[in-house]
PDB file of C-alpha atoms in Angstrom:
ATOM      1  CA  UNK W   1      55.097 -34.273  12.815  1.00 82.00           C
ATOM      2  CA  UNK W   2      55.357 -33.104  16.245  1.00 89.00           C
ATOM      3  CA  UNK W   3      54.217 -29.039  15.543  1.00 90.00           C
ATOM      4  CA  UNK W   4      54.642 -27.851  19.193  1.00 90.00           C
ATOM      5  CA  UNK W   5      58.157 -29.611  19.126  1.00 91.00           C
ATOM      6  CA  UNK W   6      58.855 -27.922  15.588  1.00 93.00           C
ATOM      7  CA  UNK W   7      57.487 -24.179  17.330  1.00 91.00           C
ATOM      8  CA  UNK W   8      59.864 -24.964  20.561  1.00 93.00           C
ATOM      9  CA  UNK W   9      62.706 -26.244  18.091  1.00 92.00           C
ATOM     10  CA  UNK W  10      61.513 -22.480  15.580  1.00 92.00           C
ATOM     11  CA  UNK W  11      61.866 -20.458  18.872  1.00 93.00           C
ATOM     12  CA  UNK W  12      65.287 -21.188  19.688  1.00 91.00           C
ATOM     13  CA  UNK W  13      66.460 -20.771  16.308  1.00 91.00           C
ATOM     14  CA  UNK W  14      65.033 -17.629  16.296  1.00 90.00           C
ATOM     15  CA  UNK W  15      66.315 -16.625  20.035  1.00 88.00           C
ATOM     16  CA  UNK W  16      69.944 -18.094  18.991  1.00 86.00           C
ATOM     17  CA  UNK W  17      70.104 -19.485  22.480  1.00 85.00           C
ATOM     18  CA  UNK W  18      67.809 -22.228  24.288  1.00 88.00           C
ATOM     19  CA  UNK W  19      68.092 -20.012  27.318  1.00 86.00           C
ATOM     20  CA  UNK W  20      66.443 -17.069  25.610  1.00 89.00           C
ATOM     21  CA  UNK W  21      64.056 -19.308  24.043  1.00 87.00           C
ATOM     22  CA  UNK W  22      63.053 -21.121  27.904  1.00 90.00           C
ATOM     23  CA  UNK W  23      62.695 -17.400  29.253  1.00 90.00           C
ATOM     24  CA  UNK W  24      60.415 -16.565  25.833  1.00 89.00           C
ATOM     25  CA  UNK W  25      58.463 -20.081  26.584  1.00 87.00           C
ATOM     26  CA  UNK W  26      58.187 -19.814  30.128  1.00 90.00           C
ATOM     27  CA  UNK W  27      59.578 -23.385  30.603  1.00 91.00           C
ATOM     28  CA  UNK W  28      62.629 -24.061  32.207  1.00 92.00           C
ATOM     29  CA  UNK W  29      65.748 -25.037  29.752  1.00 89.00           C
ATOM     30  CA  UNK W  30      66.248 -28.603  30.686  1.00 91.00           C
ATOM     31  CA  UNK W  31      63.087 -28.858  29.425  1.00 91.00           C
ATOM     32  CA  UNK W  32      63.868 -27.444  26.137  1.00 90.00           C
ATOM     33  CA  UNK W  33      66.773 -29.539  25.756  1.00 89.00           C
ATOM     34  CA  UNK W  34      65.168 -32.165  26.748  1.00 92.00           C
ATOM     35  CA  UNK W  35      62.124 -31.921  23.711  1.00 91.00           C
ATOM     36  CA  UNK W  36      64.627 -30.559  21.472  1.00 90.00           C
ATOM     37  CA  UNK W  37      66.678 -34.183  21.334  1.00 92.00           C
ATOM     38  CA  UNK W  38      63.221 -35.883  21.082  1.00 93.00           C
ATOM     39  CA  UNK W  39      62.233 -33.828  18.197  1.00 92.00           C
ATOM     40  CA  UNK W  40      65.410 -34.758  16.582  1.00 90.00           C
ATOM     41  CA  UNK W  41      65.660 -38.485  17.394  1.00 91.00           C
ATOM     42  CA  UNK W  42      61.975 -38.660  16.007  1.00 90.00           C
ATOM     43  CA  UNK W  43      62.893 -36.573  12.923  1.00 92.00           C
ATOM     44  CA  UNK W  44      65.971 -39.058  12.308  1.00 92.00           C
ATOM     45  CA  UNK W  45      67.941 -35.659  11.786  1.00 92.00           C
ATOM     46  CA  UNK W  46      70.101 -33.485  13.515  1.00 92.00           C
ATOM     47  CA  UNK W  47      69.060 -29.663  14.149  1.00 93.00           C
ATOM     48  CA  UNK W  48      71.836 -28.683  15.305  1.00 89.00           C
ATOM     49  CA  UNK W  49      75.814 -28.523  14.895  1.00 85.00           C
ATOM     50  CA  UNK W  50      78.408 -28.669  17.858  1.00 75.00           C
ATOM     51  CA  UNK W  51      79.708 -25.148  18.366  1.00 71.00           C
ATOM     52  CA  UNK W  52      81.850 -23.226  20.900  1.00 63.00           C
ATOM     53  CA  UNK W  53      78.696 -20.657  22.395  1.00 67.00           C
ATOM     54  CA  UNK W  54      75.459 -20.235  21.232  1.00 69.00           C
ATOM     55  CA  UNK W  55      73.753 -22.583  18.915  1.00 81.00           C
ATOM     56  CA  UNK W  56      74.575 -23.669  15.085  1.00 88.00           C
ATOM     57  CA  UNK W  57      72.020 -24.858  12.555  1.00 92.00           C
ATOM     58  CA  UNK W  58      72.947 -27.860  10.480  1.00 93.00           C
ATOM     59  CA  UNK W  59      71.661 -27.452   6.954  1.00 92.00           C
ATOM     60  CA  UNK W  60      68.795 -29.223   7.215  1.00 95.00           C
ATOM     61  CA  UNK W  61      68.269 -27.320  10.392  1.00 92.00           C
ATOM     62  CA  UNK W  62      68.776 -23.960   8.932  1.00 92.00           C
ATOM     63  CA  UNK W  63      66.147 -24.924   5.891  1.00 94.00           C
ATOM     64  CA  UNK W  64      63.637 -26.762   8.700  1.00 96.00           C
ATOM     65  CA  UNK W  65      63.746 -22.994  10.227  1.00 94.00           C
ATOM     66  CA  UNK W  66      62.462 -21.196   7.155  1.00 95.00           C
ATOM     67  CA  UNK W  67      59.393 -23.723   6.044  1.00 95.00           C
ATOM     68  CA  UNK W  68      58.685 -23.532  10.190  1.00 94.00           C
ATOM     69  CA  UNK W  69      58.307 -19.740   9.764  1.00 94.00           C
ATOM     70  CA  UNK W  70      56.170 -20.277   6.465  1.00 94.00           C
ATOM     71  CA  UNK W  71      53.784 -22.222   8.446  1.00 94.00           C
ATOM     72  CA  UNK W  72      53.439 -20.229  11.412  1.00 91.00           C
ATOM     73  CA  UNK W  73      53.190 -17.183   9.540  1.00 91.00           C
ATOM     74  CA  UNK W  74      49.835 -18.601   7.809  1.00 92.00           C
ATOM     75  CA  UNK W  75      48.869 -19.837  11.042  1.00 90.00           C
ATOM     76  CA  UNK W  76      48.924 -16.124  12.121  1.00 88.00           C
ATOM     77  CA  UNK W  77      46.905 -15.313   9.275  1.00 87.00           C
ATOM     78  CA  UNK W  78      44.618 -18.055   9.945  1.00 89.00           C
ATOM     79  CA  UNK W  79      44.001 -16.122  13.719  1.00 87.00           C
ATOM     80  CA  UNK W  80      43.762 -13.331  12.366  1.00 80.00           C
ATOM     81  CA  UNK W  81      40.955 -14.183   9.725  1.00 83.00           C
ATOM     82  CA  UNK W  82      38.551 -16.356  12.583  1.00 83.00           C
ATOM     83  CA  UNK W  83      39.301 -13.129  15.108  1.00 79.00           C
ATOM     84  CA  UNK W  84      37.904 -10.623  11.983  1.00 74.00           C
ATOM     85  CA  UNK W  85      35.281 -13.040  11.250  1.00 77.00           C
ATOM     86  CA  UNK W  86      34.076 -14.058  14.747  1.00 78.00           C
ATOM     87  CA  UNK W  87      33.848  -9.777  15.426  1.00 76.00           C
ATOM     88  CA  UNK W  88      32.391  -9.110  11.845  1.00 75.00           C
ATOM     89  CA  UNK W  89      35.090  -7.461  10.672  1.00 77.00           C
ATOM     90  CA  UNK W  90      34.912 -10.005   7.654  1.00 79.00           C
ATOM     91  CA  UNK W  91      33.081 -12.552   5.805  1.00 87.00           C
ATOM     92  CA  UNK W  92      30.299 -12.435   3.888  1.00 91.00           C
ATOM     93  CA  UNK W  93      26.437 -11.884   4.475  1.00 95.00           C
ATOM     94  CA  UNK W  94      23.890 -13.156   1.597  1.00 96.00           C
ATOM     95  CA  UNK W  95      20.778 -10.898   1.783  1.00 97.00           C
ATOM     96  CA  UNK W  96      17.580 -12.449  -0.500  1.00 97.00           C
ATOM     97  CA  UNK W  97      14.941  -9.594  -0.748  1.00 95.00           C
ATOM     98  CA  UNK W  98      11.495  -9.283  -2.878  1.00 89.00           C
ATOM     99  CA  UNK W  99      10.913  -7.005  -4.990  1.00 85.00           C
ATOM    100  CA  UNK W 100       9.531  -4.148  -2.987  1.00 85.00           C
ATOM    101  CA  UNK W 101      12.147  -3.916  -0.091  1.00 92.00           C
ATOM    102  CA  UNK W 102      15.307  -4.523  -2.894  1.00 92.00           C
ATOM    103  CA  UNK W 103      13.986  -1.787  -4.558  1.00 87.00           C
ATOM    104  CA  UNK W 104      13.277   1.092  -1.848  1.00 89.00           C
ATOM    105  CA  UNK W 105      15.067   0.009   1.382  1.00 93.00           C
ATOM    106  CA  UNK W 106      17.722  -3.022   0.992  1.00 95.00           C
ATOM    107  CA  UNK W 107      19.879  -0.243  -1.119  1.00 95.00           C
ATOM    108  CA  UNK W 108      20.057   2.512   1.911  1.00 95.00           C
ATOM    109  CA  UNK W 109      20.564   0.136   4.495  1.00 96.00           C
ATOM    110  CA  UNK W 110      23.319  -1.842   2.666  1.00 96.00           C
ATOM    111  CA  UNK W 111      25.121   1.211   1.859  1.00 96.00           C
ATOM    112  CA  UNK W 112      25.169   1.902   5.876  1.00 95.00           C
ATOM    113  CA  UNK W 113      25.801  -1.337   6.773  1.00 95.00           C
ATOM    114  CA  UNK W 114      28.970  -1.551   3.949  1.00 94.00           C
ATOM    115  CA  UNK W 115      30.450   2.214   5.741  1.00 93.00           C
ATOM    116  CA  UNK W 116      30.876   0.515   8.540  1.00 91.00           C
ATOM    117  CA  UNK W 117      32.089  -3.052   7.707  1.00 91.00           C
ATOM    118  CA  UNK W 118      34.344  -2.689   4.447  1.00 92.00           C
ATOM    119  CA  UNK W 119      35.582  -6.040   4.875  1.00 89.00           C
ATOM    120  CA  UNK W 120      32.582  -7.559   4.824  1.00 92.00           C
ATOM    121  CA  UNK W 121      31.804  -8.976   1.260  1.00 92.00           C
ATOM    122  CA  UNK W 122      27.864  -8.243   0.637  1.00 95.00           C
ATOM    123  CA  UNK W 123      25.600 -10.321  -2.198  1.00 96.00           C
ATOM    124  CA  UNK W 124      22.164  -9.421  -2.395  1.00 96.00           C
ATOM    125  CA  UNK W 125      19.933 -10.873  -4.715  1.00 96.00           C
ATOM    126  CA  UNK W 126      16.423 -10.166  -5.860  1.00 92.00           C
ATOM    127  CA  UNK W 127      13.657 -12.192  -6.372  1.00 90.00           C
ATOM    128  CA  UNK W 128       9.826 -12.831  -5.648  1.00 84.00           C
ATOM    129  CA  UNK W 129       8.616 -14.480  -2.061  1.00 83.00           C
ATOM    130  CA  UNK W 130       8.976 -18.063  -2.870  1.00 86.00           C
ATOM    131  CA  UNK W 131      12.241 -17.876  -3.994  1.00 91.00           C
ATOM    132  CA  UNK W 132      13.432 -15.852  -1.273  1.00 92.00           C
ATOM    133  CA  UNK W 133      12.313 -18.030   1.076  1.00 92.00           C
ATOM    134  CA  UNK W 134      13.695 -20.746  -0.725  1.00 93.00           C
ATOM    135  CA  UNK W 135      17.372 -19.586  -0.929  1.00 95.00           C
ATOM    136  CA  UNK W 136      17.254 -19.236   2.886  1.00 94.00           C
ATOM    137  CA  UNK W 137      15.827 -22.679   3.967  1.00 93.00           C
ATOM    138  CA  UNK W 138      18.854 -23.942   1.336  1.00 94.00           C
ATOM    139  CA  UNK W 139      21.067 -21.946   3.075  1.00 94.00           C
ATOM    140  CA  UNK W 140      21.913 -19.951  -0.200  1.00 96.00           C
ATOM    141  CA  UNK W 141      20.950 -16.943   2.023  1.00 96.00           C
ATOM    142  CA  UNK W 142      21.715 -15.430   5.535  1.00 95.00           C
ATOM    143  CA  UNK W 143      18.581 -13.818   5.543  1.00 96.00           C
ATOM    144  CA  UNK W 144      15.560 -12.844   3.685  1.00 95.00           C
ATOM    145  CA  UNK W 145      14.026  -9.288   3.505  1.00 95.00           C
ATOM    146  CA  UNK W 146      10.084  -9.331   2.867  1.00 90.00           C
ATOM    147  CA  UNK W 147       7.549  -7.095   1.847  1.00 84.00           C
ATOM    148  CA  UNK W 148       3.960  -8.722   1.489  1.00 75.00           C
ATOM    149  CA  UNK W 149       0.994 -10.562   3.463  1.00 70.00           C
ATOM    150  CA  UNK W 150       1.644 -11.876   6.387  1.00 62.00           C
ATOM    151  CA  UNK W 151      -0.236 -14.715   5.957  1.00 57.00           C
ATOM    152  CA  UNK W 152       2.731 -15.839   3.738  1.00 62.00           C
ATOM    153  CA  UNK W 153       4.869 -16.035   7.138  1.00 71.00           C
ATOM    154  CA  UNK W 154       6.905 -20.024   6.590  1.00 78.00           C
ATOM    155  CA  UNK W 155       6.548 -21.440   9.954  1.00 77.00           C
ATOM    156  CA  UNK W 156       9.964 -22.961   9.544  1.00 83.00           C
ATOM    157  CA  UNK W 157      11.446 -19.776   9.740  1.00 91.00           C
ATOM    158  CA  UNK W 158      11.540 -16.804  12.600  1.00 92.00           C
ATOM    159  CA  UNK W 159      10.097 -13.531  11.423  1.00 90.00           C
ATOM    160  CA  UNK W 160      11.389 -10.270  12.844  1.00 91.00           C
ATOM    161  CA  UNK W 161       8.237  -7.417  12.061  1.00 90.00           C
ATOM    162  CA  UNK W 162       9.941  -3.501  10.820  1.00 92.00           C
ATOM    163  CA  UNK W 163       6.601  -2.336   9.786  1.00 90.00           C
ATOM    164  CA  UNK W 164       3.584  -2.307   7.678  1.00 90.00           C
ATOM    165  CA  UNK W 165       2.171   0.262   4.970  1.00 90.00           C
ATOM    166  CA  UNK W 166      -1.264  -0.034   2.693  1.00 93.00           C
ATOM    167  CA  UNK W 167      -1.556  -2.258  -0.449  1.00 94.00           C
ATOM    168  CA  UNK W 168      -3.625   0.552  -3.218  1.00 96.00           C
ATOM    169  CA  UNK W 169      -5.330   0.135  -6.114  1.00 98.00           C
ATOM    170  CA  UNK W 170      -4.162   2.320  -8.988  1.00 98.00           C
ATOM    171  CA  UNK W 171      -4.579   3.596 -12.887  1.00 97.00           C
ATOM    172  CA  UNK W 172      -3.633   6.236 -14.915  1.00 97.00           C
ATOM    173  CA  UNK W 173      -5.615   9.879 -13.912  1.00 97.00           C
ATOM    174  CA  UNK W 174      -7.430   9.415 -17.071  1.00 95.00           C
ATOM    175  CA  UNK W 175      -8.745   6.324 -16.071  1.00 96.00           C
ATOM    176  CA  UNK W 176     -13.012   6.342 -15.573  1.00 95.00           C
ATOM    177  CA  UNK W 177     -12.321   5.322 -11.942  1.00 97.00           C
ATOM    178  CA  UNK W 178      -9.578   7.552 -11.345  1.00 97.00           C
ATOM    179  CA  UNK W 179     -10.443   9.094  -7.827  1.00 95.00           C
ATOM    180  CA  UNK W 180     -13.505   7.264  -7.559  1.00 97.00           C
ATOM    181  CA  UNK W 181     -15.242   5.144  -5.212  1.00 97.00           C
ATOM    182  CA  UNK W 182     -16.271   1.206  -6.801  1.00 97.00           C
ATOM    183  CA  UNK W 183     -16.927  -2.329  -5.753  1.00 97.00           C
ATOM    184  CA  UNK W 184     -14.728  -5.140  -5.558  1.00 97.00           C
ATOM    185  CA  UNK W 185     -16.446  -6.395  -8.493  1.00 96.00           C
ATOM    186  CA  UNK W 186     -16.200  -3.849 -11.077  1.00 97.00           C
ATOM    187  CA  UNK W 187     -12.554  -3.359  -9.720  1.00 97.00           C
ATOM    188  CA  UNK W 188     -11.976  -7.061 -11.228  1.00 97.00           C
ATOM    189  CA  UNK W 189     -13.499  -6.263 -14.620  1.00 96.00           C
ATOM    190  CA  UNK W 190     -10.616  -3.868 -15.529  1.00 96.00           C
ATOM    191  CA  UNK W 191      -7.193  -5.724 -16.980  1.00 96.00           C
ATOM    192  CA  UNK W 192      -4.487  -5.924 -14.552  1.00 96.00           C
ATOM    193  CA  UNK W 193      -0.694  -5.121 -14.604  1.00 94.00           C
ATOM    194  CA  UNK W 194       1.369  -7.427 -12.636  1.00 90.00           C
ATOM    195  CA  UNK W 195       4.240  -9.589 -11.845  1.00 83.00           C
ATOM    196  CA  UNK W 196       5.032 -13.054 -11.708  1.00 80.00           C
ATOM    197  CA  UNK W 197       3.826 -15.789  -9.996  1.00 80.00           C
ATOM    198  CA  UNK W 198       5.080 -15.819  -6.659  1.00 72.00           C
ATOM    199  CA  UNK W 199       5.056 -12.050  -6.352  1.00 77.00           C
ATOM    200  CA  UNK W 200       2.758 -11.676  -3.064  1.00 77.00           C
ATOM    201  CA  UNK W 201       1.225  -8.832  -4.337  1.00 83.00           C
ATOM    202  CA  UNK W 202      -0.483 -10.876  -6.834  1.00 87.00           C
ATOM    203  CA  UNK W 203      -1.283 -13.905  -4.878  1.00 86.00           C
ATOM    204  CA  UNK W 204      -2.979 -11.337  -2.216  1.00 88.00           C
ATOM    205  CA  UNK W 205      -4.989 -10.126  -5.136  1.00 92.00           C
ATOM    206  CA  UNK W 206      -6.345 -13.599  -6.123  1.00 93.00           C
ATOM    207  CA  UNK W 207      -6.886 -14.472  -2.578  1.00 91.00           C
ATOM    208  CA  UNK W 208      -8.930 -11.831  -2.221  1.00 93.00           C
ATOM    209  CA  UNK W 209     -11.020 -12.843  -5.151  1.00 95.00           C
ATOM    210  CA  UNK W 210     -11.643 -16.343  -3.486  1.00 95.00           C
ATOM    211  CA  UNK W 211     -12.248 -14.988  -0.527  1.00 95.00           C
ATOM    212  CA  UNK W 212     -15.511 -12.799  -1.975  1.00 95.00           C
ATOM    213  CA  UNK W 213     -16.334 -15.349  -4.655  1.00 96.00           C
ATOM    214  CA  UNK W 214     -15.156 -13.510  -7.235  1.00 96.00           C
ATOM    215  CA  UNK W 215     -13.043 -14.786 -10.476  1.00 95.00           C
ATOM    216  CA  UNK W 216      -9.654 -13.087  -9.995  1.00 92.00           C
ATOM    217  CA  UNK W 217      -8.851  -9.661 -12.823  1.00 94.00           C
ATOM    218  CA  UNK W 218      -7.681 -10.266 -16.396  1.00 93.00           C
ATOM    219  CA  UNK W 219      -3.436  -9.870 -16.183  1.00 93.00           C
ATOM    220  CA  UNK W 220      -3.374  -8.128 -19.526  1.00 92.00           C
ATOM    221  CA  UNK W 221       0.830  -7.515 -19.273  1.00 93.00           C
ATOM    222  CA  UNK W 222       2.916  -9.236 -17.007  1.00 91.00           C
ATOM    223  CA  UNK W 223       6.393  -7.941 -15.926  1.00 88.00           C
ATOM    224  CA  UNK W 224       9.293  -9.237 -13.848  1.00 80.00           C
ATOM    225  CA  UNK W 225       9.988  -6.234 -12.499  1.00 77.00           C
ATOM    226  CA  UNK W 226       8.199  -3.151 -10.088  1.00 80.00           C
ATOM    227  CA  UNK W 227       9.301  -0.201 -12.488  1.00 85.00           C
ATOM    228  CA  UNK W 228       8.041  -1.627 -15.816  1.00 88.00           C
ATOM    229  CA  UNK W 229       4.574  -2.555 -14.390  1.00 89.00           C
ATOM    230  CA  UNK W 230       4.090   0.723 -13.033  1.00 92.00           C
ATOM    231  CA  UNK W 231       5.120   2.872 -15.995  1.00 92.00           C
ATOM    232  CA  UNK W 232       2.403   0.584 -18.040  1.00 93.00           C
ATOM    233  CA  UNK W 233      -0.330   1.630 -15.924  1.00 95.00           C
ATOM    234  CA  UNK W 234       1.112   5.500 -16.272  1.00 95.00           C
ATOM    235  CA  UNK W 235       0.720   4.854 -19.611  1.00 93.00           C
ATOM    236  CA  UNK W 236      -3.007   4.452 -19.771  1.00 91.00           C
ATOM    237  CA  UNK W 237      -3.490   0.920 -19.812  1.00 90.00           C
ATOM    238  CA  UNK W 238      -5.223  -1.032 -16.941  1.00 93.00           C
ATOM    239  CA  UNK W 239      -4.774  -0.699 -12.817  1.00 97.00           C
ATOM    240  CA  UNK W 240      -2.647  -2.271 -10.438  1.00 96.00           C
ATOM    241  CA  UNK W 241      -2.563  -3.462  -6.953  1.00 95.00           C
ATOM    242  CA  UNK W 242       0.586  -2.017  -5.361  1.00 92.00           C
ATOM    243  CA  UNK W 243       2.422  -0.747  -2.041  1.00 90.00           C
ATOM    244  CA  UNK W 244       1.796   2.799  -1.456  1.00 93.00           C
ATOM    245  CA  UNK W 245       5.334   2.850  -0.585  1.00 90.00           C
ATOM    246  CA  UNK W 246       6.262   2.150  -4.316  1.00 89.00           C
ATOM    247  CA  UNK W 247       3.685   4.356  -5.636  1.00 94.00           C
ATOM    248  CA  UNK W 248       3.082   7.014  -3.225  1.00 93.00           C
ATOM    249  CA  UNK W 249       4.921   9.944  -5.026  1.00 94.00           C
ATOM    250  CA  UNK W 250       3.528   9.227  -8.555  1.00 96.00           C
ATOM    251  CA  UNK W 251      -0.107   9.591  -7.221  1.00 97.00           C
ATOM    252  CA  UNK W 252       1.005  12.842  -5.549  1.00 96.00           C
ATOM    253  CA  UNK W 253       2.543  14.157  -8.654  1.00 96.00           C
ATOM    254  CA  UNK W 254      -0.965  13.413 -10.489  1.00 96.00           C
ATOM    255  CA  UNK W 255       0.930  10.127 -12.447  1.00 97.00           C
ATOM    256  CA  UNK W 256      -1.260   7.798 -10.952  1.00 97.00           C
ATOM    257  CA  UNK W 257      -4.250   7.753  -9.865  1.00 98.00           C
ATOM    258  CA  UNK W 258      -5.877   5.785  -6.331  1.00 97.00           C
ATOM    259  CA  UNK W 259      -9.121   3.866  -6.649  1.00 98.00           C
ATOM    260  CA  UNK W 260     -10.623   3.615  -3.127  1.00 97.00           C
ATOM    261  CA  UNK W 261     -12.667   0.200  -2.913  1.00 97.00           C
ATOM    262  CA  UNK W 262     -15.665  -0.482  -1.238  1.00 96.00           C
ATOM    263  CA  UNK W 263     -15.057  -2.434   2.420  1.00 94.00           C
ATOM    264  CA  UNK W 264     -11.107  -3.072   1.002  1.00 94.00           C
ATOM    265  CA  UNK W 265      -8.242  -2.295   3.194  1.00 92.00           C
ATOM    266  CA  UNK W 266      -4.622  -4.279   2.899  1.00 92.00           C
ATOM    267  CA  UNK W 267      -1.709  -3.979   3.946  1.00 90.00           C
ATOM    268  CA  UNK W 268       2.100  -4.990   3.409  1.00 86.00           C
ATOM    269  CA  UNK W 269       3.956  -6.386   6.294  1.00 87.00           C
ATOM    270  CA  UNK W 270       8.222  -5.734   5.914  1.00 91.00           C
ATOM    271  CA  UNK W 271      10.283  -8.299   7.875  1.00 93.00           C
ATOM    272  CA  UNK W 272      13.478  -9.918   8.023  1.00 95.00           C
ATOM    273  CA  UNK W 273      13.136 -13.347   8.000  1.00 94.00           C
ATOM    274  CA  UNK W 274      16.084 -16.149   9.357  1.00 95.00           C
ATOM    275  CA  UNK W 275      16.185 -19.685   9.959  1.00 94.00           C
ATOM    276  CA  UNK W 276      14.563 -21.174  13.073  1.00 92.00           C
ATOM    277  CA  UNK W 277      16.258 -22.165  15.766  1.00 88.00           C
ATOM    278  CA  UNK W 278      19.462 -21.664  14.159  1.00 90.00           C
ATOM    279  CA  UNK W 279      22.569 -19.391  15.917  1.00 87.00           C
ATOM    280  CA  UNK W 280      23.014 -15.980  14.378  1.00 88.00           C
ATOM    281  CA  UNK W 281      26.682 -14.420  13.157  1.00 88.00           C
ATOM    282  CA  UNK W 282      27.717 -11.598  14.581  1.00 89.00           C
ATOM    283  CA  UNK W 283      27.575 -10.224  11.240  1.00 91.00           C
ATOM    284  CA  UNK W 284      23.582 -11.132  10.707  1.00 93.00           C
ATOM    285  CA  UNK W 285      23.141  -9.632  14.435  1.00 92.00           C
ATOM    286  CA  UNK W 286      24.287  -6.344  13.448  1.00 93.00           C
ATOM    287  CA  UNK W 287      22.650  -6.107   9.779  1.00 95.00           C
ATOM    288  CA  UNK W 288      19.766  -7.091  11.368  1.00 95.00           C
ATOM    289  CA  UNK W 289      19.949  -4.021  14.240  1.00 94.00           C
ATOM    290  CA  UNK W 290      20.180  -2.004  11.649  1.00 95.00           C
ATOM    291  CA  UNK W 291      17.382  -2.773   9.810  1.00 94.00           C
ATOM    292  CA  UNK W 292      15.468  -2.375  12.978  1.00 92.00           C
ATOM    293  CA  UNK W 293      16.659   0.952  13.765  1.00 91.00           C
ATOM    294  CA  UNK W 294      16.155   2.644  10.277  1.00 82.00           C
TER     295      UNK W 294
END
């Protein structure tokens, strides 16, 4: 079918006169006419009835008018949902984020992203480095929000730097090393609480135990989660090697306790990572501005 003959042939219904509906067009009326018998001939219908003035709808013409407004109405609802998703007024952004940004940042800057786009539809989804990077080369995420080495940068992927903050060792203030000064070495004697595989935090750890010849710690309790591991080593049992960011308040509330180690100093790069090469939404433009200004 013929859709800018059925709009011309909607119009004039709707105008009740093919001179109102040239004026409305901006063509001249001949014209109209002139598509309005083509329309019909190619329909194999008649649109309209002989009348004195004006114009008269046959039947079929009169129910040909109402499924023409059903379809133009969801056309106009159509426009209106590319012009709210081409200026971000809608859609959907998939955020991926380890552990350690999910946990302290993603929720704040979500919330102020979400106050000023309630249309927008937001799934975020936690999960260790790997995986995160993962979901975004599969295109299960927009972007991916990381907290670890950067020697774990992808290369396939671009990497926008928000900042850094130390990696510490830590145990319970009871601990013998609590506050105390030791080597790499006797560090690595003690059992370990930690995540996953594919947490960076503990692949940093092992690396560093290659890198100085050393066979990597004991992991005495493993968790899949930040919260549990920590609250072990509160408990009494073991150390960890942690962001300062996660554990920064407990050590200054005397809950944990910092082990300084000899000729040892990490730290945690935070970055949003997207896919190379690849043009940006509107919508992951502005989450990602935000990010950058927080």
């Amino acid at each position: 079918m013929n859709l800018h003959a059925l709009r011309l042939f909607y119009v004039v219904a709707e105008a009740g006169s093919v001179t109102k509906a040239a004026a409305q067009l901006r063509i001249s009326q001949p014209a109209v006419t002139s598509q309005i018998k083509k329309f019909e001939k190619d329909l194999g219908l008649p649109l309209f009835a002989p009348s004195g003035r004006g114009i008269s709808l046959t039947p079929f013409g009169a129910e040909l008018v109402q499924q023409a407004a059903n379809l133009f109405t969801y056309e106009e609802h159509i426009e209106n949902f590319v012009a709210d998703y081409r200026l971000g007024r809608s859609g959907k952004l998939r955020i991926a984020a380890t552990y350690l940004p999910a946990n302290f940042l993603v929720p704040g800057w979500a919330a102020r992203f979400k106050a000023g786009h309630p249309g927008v539809d937001m799934v975020i989804t936690t999960t260790n480095s790997r995986q995160a990077f993962e979901q975004l080369k599969r295109h299960e995420a927009d972007v991916a929000i990381y907290g670890g080495g950067p020697e774990d940068k992808p290369q396939e992927l671009d990497w926008i730097e928000l900042f850094e903050d130390e990696l510490w060792f830590v145990v319970a203030p009871s601990h013998p090393f609590a506050g105390r000064t030791v080597s790499l070495r006797e560090m690595m004697k003690e059992p370990f609480i930690m995540r996953e595989e594919g947490s960076s935090t503990r692949e940093r750890l092992f690396s560093l135990c290659r890198t100085y010849g050393l066979n990597p710690p004991q992991v005495a309790l493993q968790f899949s989660g930040l919260n549990e591991a920590i609250r072990s080593v509160m408990a009494g049992y073991g150390a960890n090697f942690i962001s300062s960011l996660v554990v920064y308040e407990h050590v200054n509330r005397g809950e944990l306790a910092r082990v300084q180690v000899e000729g040892i100093h990490l730290t945690n790069s935070f970055a949003i990572c997207t896919r190379s090469g690849e043009h940006q939404s509107l919508l992951v433009r502005k989450f990602i501005e935000l990010c950058r200004q927080a």
